[in-house]
Amino acid sequence: MMIEPDQNGSSRARSRFWQSASGFWRGASAWRVWVLCALLVMIVVLQLYVQFRFNYWNRDFFDALESRDPARLRGQAFLLVPLCLGSVALAVTSVWGRMTVQRKWREWLTGKVIDYWVEDDRYARLAAVQSEQQIPEYRIAEDVRIATDAPIDLALGLVSALLSAVIFIQILWTVGGDIALPVGRHSIRIPGYLVIGVALYSGIVTTAMTLVGAPLTRLVQIKNQAEAELITAAHELRDIGEGAAPRDRRSEVCRDVRSALGAAIDQWRRLCWQLMRTTIVSHGNTLLAPIIGLVLCAPKFLSGAMTLGELTQAAAAFTLVQASFNWVVDNYARIADWRSSLERVGGLLLSLDRLNRETPPQQAESSMLPAGPVKLPWKE
């Protein structure tokens, strides 16, 4: 039976997750992680500088094409080599640093959750509480990974988006300048019209994605629960085959497996329809943003107030700024997946917390208890 999350429970689960997960960022050895994070932020700044130089390279290259100047074209071709090499080197270093922080946080939090699960035989007592459909193995293996991977990627992406907006808004304001719109016998002059245009366009797209994608987090969480229950049902069938469970339960467990598979497929179908709706917004934005930048710049280019290089430079800056403003749009599915996993890990921790108050250890089935002390390899 599928359990749908409620708002109060989700809030408590998120709070409980951060209560445990934030310990990684504190303590005597946390300074090493913070130094690595500072390095990652520095890499983001350098990547933006390279992107900034690419933006001006774009302008100079197309101006050289417009003037049919072979010498300027050769100079731009030579300049392209160090820019590309620098961009690749920074990207590779960023992957190393980002995945190192993610790996260490996952290792730390997974160890803490497993310790808490095993201590005082909570793993056996949780299994004995039939109302708790926690599937702890899935949450520890998969949800902890997502819950620690995504925040690093999202935080660095957000920093990059904010800095990009600041840098390239200046380019839009400088290159685009102002524009005079005829209104009857008069004209209205709009200063920084490209900045106003990108703000309006981004606001429309972000609002559309927020409205269309609102159910996504809940659907991802229900889908993950259905997948976990399918895995658990399959494990029960394997236990029968290996003699760890009575063979007379085979028909019942086979029915459970088929039922769990049907539930998982049904949730995938619901998620598919939701992702189709969000894709309309995200893919439409991908197609329209560069075109809108060119359309807004076209009047000044046709009037001779903007060169071909400035046209391409402004259009590229427009695309980068709207991508920064629409960071939520581009990362909506990732944020939903992360929030779902975060709440599932927090929910598991809350259930283990309740065991401290409700079920005494001696009430668990004796056959479920280990014969001796459990050795935790990550403990020193």
Coordinates of C-alpha atoms in Angstrom, one line a residue:
M1 CA 0.0 0.0 0.0
M2 CA 1.4 3.3 -1.1
I3 CA 2.0 6.0 1.6
E4 CA 1.8 9.5 0.4
P5 CA 3.8 12.2 2.2
D6 CA 2.0 15.0 4.2
Q7 CA 3.3 18.5 4.5
N8 CA 4.0 18.5 8.3
G9 CA 5.7 15.1 8.0
S10 CA 7.9 16.4 5.1
S11 CA 8.9 19.4 7.1
R12 CA 9.9 17.3 10.1
A13 CA 11.8 14.9 7.9
R14 CA 13.8 17.8 6.3
S15 CA 14.6 19.2 9.7
R16 CA 15.7 15.8 11.0
F17 CA 17.9 15.2 7.9
W18 CA 19.8 18.5 8.4
Q19 CA 20.1 17.9 12.1
S20 CA 22.2 14.9 11.3
A21 CA 23.8 15.8 7.9
S22 CA 25.1 19.2 9.0
G23 CA 27.5 17.5 11.4
F24 CA 29.7 16.8 8.4
W25 CA 30.3 20.6 8.1
R26 CA 31.3 21.0 11.8
G27 CA 34.0 19.7 14.0
A28 CA 37.8 19.6 14.0
S29 CA 38.3 18.1 10.6
A30 CA 35.6 20.1 8.7
W31 CA 38.1 22.8 7.8
R32 CA 39.5 20.6 5.0
V33 CA 36.1 20.3 3.4
W34 CA 35.6 24.1 3.7
V35 CA 39.0 24.7 2.0
L36 CA 38.0 22.4 -0.8
C37 CA 34.6 24.3 -1.1
A38 CA 36.5 27.6 -1.3
L39 CA 38.7 26.1 -4.1
L40 CA 35.5 25.1 -6.0
V41 CA 34.1 28.6 -5.7
M42 CA 37.4 30.0 -7.0
I43 CA 37.1 27.6 -9.9
V44 CA 33.6 28.9 -10.6
V45 CA 34.9 32.5 -10.7
L46 CA 37.7 31.5 -13.1
Q47 CA 35.2 29.7 -15.3
L48 CA 33.1 32.8 -15.5
Y49 CA 36.1 34.8 -16.4
V50 CA 36.9 32.4 -19.3
Q51 CA 33.2 32.7 -20.3
F52 CA 33.5 36.5 -20.1
R53 CA 36.5 36.3 -22.4
F54 CA 34.6 34.0 -24.8
N55 CA 31.8 36.6 -25.0
Y56 CA 34.2 39.3 -26.1
W57 CA 36.0 36.8 -28.4
N58 CA 32.6 36.1 -30.0
R59 CA 32.2 39.9 -30.7
D60 CA 35.7 40.4 -32.1
F61 CA 35.4 37.2 -34.3
F62 CA 32.2 38.3 -36.0
D63 CA 33.4 41.9 -36.4
A64 CA 36.4 40.5 -38.2
L65 CA 34.1 38.4 -40.4
E66 CA 32.0 41.5 -41.1
S67 CA 35.1 43.5 -42.1
R68 CA 36.6 40.6 -44.0
D69 CA 39.9 41.1 -42.2
P70 CA 42.1 37.9 -42.5
A71 CA 44.7 39.2 -40.0
R72 CA 42.1 39.8 -37.3
L73 CA 40.6 36.4 -38.0
R74 CA 44.0 34.7 -37.5
G75 CA 44.5 36.6 -34.2
Q76 CA 41.1 35.4 -33.0
A77 CA 41.9 31.8 -34.0
F78 CA 45.1 31.8 -32.0
L79 CA 43.3 33.3 -29.0
L80 CA 40.7 30.6 -29.1
V81 CA 43.3 27.9 -28.2
P82 CA 44.3 29.1 -24.7
L83 CA 40.7 29.9 -23.9
C84 CA 39.6 26.3 -24.8
L85 CA 42.5 24.8 -22.9
G86 CA 41.8 26.9 -19.8
S87 CA 38.1 26.0 -19.9
V88 CA 38.8 22.3 -20.2
A89 CA 41.3 22.4 -17.3
L90 CA 38.9 24.2 -15.1
A91 CA 36.0 21.9 -15.9
V92 CA 38.1 18.8 -15.1
T93 CA 39.3 20.3 -11.8
S94 CA 35.8 21.2 -10.9
V95 CA 34.6 17.6 -11.5
W96 CA 37.4 16.3 -9.2
G97 CA 36.7 18.8 -6.4
R98 CA 32.9 18.5 -6.6
M99 CA 32.9 14.7 -6.5
T100 CA 35.4 14.6 -3.7
V101 CA 33.2 16.6 -1.5
Q102 CA 30.2 14.6 -2.5
R103 CA 32.0 11.3 -1.8
K104 CA 33.2 12.3 1.6
W105 CA 29.8 13.7 2.7
R106 CA 28.1 10.5 1.5
E107 CA 30.6 8.3 3.3
W108 CA 30.3 10.3 6.5
L109 CA 26.4 10.4 6.6
T110 CA 25.9 6.8 5.4
G111 CA 28.2 5.6 8.3
K112 CA 26.2 7.7 10.8
V113 CA 22.8 6.4 9.5
I114 CA 24.0 2.8 9.6
D115 CA 25.4 3.2 13.1
Y116 CA 22.1 4.6 14.3
W117 CA 20.2 1.9 12.5
V118 CA 22.3 -1.0 14.0
E119 CA 22.7 0.4 17.5
D120 CA 20.3 -1.1 20.1
D121 CA 19.0 -3.5 17.5
R122 CA 17.0 -0.8 15.9
Y123 CA 17.3 -2.6 12.5
A124 CA 15.4 -5.6 13.9
R125 CA 12.9 -3.5 15.9
L126 CA 12.0 -1.4 12.8
A127 CA 11.4 -4.6 10.8
A128 CA 9.1 -5.8 13.6
V129 CA 6.9 -2.7 13.3
Q130 CA 4.6 -3.7 10.5
S131 CA 3.2 -0.2 10.0
E132 CA 6.6 1.2 9.1
Q133 CA 7.1 0.8 5.3
Q134 CA 10.6 2.3 5.5
I135 CA 12.7 0.1 3.2
P136 CA 15.8 1.3 5.1
E137 CA 18.3 -0.5 2.8
Y138 CA 17.1 1.5 -0.2
R139 CA 17.1 4.8 1.7
I140 CA 20.6 4.2 3.1
A141 CA 22.1 3.1 -0.3
E142 CA 20.3 5.4 -2.8
D143 CA 18.5 8.2 -1.0
V144 CA 21.6 9.2 1.1
R145 CA 23.6 9.3 -2.2
I146 CA 21.1 11.7 -3.9
A147 CA 20.7 13.8 -0.7
T148 CA 24.4 14.4 -0.5
D149 CA 25.2 14.7 -4.2
A150 CA 22.6 17.2 -5.2
P151 CA 23.3 20.0 -2.7
I152 CA 26.9 20.4 -3.8
D153 CA 25.9 20.6 -7.5
L154 CA 23.0 22.9 -6.8
A155 CA 25.0 25.2 -4.5
L156 CA 27.8 25.6 -7.1
G157 CA 25.3 26.1 -9.9
L158 CA 23.5 28.8 -7.9
V159 CA 26.7 30.6 -7.1
S160 CA 27.6 30.5 -10.8
A161 CA 24.2 31.7 -11.8
L162 CA 24.3 34.7 -9.5
L163 CA 27.8 35.7 -10.6
S164 CA 26.9 35.2 -14.2
A165 CA 23.8 37.4 -13.9
V166 CA 25.9 40.2 -12.3
I167 CA 28.7 40.0 -14.9
F168 CA 26.6 39.7 -18.1
I169 CA 23.9 42.1 -17.1
Q170 CA 26.6 44.8 -17.3
I171 CA 27.4 43.6 -20.9
L172 CA 23.7 43.7 -21.8
W173 CA 23.4 47.2 -20.4
T174 CA 26.6 48.5 -22.1
V175 CA 26.2 46.8 -25.5
G176 CA 22.4 47.1 -25.8
G177 CA 22.2 50.6 -24.5
D178 CA 18.8 52.2 -24.8
I179 CA 16.2 52.1 -27.5
A180 CA 13.5 54.5 -28.7
L181 CA 10.1 53.1 -29.3
P182 CA 7.7 55.2 -31.5
V183 CA 4.4 55.9 -29.9
G184 CA 2.2 58.0 -32.2
R185 CA 4.0 61.2 -33.0
H186 CA 6.4 60.7 -30.0
S187 CA 8.9 58.2 -29.0
I188 CA 9.7 56.6 -25.6
R189 CA 13.3 55.9 -24.8
I190 CA 13.9 52.8 -22.7
P191 CA 17.4 52.6 -21.0
G192 CA 18.9 49.2 -20.7
Y193 CA 16.1 47.6 -22.7
L194 CA 17.8 44.3 -23.0
V195 CA 18.1 44.0 -19.2
I196 CA 14.4 44.8 -18.9
G197 CA 13.6 42.3 -21.6
V198 CA 15.6 39.4 -20.1
A199 CA 14.1 40.1 -16.6
L200 CA 10.5 40.0 -18.0
Y201 CA 11.1 36.9 -20.1
S202 CA 12.8 35.1 -17.2
G203 CA 10.0 36.0 -14.8
I204 CA 7.4 34.5 -17.2
V205 CA 9.3 31.3 -17.7
T206 CA 10.1 30.8 -13.9
T207 CA 6.5 31.4 -13.0
A208 CA 5.3 28.9 -15.6
M209 CA 7.7 26.3 -14.4
T210 CA 6.8 26.8 -10.7
L211 CA 3.1 26.4 -11.5
V212 CA 3.4 23.5 -13.9
G213 CA 6.1 21.6 -11.8
A214 CA 4.5 22.0 -8.3
P215 CA 3.5 18.3 -8.0
L216 CA 6.9 17.0 -9.1
T217 CA 8.5 16.6 -5.7
R218 CA 5.6 14.6 -4.3
L219 CA 5.4 12.3 -7.4
V220 CA 9.2 11.6 -7.3
Q221 CA 8.9 10.7 -3.6
I222 CA 6.0 8.3 -4.2
K223 CA 7.8 6.8 -7.2
N224 CA 10.9 6.1 -5.1
Q225 CA 8.8 4.5 -2.4
A226 CA 7.2 2.2 -5.0
E227 CA 10.6 1.2 -6.4
A228 CA 11.9 0.5 -2.9
E229 CA 8.8 -1.7 -2.2
L230 CA 9.4 -3.6 -5.4
I231 CA 13.0 -4.3 -4.3
T232 CA 11.8 -5.5 -0.9
A233 CA 9.2 -7.8 -2.4
A234 CA 11.8 -9.3 -4.7
H235 CA 14.1 -9.9 -1.7
E236 CA 11.4 -11.8 0.1
L237 CA 11.0 -14.1 -3.0
R238 CA 14.8 -14.7 -3.0
D239 CA 14.6 -15.5 0.7
I240 CA 12.1 -18.3 0.0
G241 CA 14.3 -19.7 -2.8
E242 CA 17.3 -19.7 -0.4
G243 CA 15.4 -21.4 2.4
A244 CA 15.4 -18.4 4.7
A245 CA 11.6 -18.2 4.6
P246 CA 8.8 -20.8 4.4
R247 CA 8.1 -22.1 0.9
D248 CA 4.4 -22.1 1.5
R249 CA 4.5 -18.3 1.3
R250 CA 5.7 -18.5 -2.3
S251 CA 2.3 -17.8 -4.0
E252 CA 1.6 -14.9 -1.6
V253 CA 5.0 -13.3 -2.2
C254 CA 4.7 -13.8 -6.0
R255 CA 1.5 -11.9 -5.8
D256 CA 3.2 -9.2 -3.7
V257 CA 6.0 -8.9 -6.3
R258 CA 3.4 -8.5 -9.2
S259 CA 1.5 -6.0 -7.2
A260 CA 4.6 -4.0 -6.3
L261 CA 5.6 -4.0 -10.0
G262 CA 2.2 -2.7 -11.0
A263 CA 2.4 0.0 -8.4
A264 CA 5.9 1.0 -9.6
I265 CA 4.9 1.1 -13.2
D266 CA 1.8 3.2 -12.4
Q267 CA 4.0 5.7 -10.5
W268 CA 6.4 5.9 -13.4
R269 CA 3.4 6.6 -15.7
R270 CA 2.3 9.5 -13.4
L271 CA 5.8 10.8 -13.3
C272 CA 6.1 10.6 -17.1
W273 CA 3.0 12.8 -17.6
Q274 CA 4.3 15.3 -15.1
L275 CA 7.8 15.4 -16.7
M276 CA 6.1 15.9 -20.1
R277 CA 4.4 19.0 -18.8
T278 CA 7.6 20.5 -17.3
T279 CA 9.5 19.6 -20.5
I280 CA 7.1 21.8 -22.5
V281 CA 8.3 24.8 -20.4
S282 CA 12.0 23.9 -20.2
H283 CA 12.5 22.8 -23.8
G284 CA 10.4 25.8 -25.1
N285 CA 12.7 28.1 -23.1
T286 CA 15.8 26.4 -24.6
L287 CA 14.5 27.1 -28.1
L288 CA 13.2 30.6 -27.5
A289 CA 15.8 32.3 -25.4
P290 CA 18.5 32.7 -28.0
I291 CA 15.9 33.7 -30.6
I292 CA 14.4 36.4 -28.4
G293 CA 17.8 37.8 -27.7
L294 CA 18.5 38.2 -31.4
V295 CA 15.0 39.6 -32.1
L296 CA 15.5 42.3 -29.4
C297 CA 18.9 43.3 -30.9
A298 CA 17.8 43.2 -34.5
P299 CA 16.3 46.8 -34.7
K300 CA 19.6 48.3 -33.5
F301 CA 21.6 46.1 -35.9
L302 CA 19.4 47.0 -38.8
S303 CA 19.6 50.7 -38.0
G304 CA 23.4 50.5 -37.9
A305 CA 23.7 51.3 -34.2
M306 CA 25.1 47.8 -33.5
T307 CA 27.7 45.8 -35.4
L308 CA 27.4 42.1 -36.2
G309 CA 29.9 41.3 -33.4
E310 CA 27.9 43.3 -30.9
L311 CA 24.7 41.6 -32.1
T312 CA 26.1 38.1 -31.4
Q313 CA 27.8 39.3 -28.1
A314 CA 24.5 40.8 -26.8
A315 CA 22.5 37.7 -27.9
A316 CA 24.9 35.4 -26.2
A317 CA 24.9 37.5 -23.0
F318 CA 21.1 37.5 -23.1
T319 CA 21.0 33.7 -23.2
L320 CA 23.5 33.5 -20.3
V321 CA 21.6 36.0 -18.2
Q322 CA 18.2 34.3 -18.7
A323 CA 19.8 31.0 -17.9
S324 CA 21.0 32.5 -14.6
F325 CA 17.6 34.0 -13.9
N326 CA 15.9 30.7 -14.8
W327 CA 18.2 28.6 -12.7
V328 CA 15.2 27.1 -10.9
V329 CA 13.6 26.2 -14.3
D330 CA 16.7 24.3 -15.4
N331 CA 17.2 22.5 -12.1
Y332 CA 13.5 21.9 -11.1
A333 CA 13.6 18.1 -11.7
R334 CA 16.9 17.8 -9.8
I335 CA 15.6 19.8 -6.9
A336 CA 12.5 17.7 -6.7
D337 CA 14.5 14.5 -6.7
W338 CA 16.8 15.9 -4.0
R339 CA 14.0 17.0 -1.8
S340 CA 12.3 13.6 -2.2
S341 CA 15.5 11.7 -1.1
L342 CA 16.2 14.2 1.7
E343 CA 12.7 13.7 3.1
R344 CA 13.0 9.9 2.9
V345 CA 16.3 9.8 4.8
G346 CA 14.8 12.2 7.3
G347 CA 11.7 10.0 7.6
L348 CA 13.9 7.0 8.3
L349 CA 15.8 8.8 11.0
L350 CA 12.5 10.0 12.6
S351 CA 11.2 6.4 12.6
L352 CA 14.4 5.2 14.3
D353 CA 13.9 8.1 16.8
R354 CA 10.4 6.8 17.6
L355 CA 11.8 3.3 18.4
N356 CA 13.7 4.9 21.3
R357 CA 10.3 5.7 22.9
E358 CA 8.0 3.0 21.7
T359 CA 9.4 -0.5 21.2
P360 CA 11.8 -2.0 23.8
P361 CA 14.6 -4.0 22.2
Q362 CA 13.4 -7.3 23.9
Q363 CA 10.1 -7.2 22.0
A364 CA 11.8 -7.8 18.6
E365 CA 11.9 -11.3 17.3
S366 CA 14.8 -13.2 18.8
S367 CA 15.6 -14.8 15.4
M368 CA 16.1 -11.3 14.0
L369 CA 18.8 -10.4 16.5
P370 CA 22.5 -11.0 15.7
A371 CA 24.4 -13.8 17.6
G372 CA 27.1 -11.4 18.7
P373 CA 28.1 -7.8 18.6
V374 CA 27.9 -6.1 15.2
K375 CA 31.2 -4.9 13.9
L376 CA 31.0 -1.5 12.1
P377 CA 34.1 -1.3 9.8
W378 CA 34.0 2.5 9.5
K379 CA 34.4 2.9 13.3
E380 CA 37.9 3.2 14.6

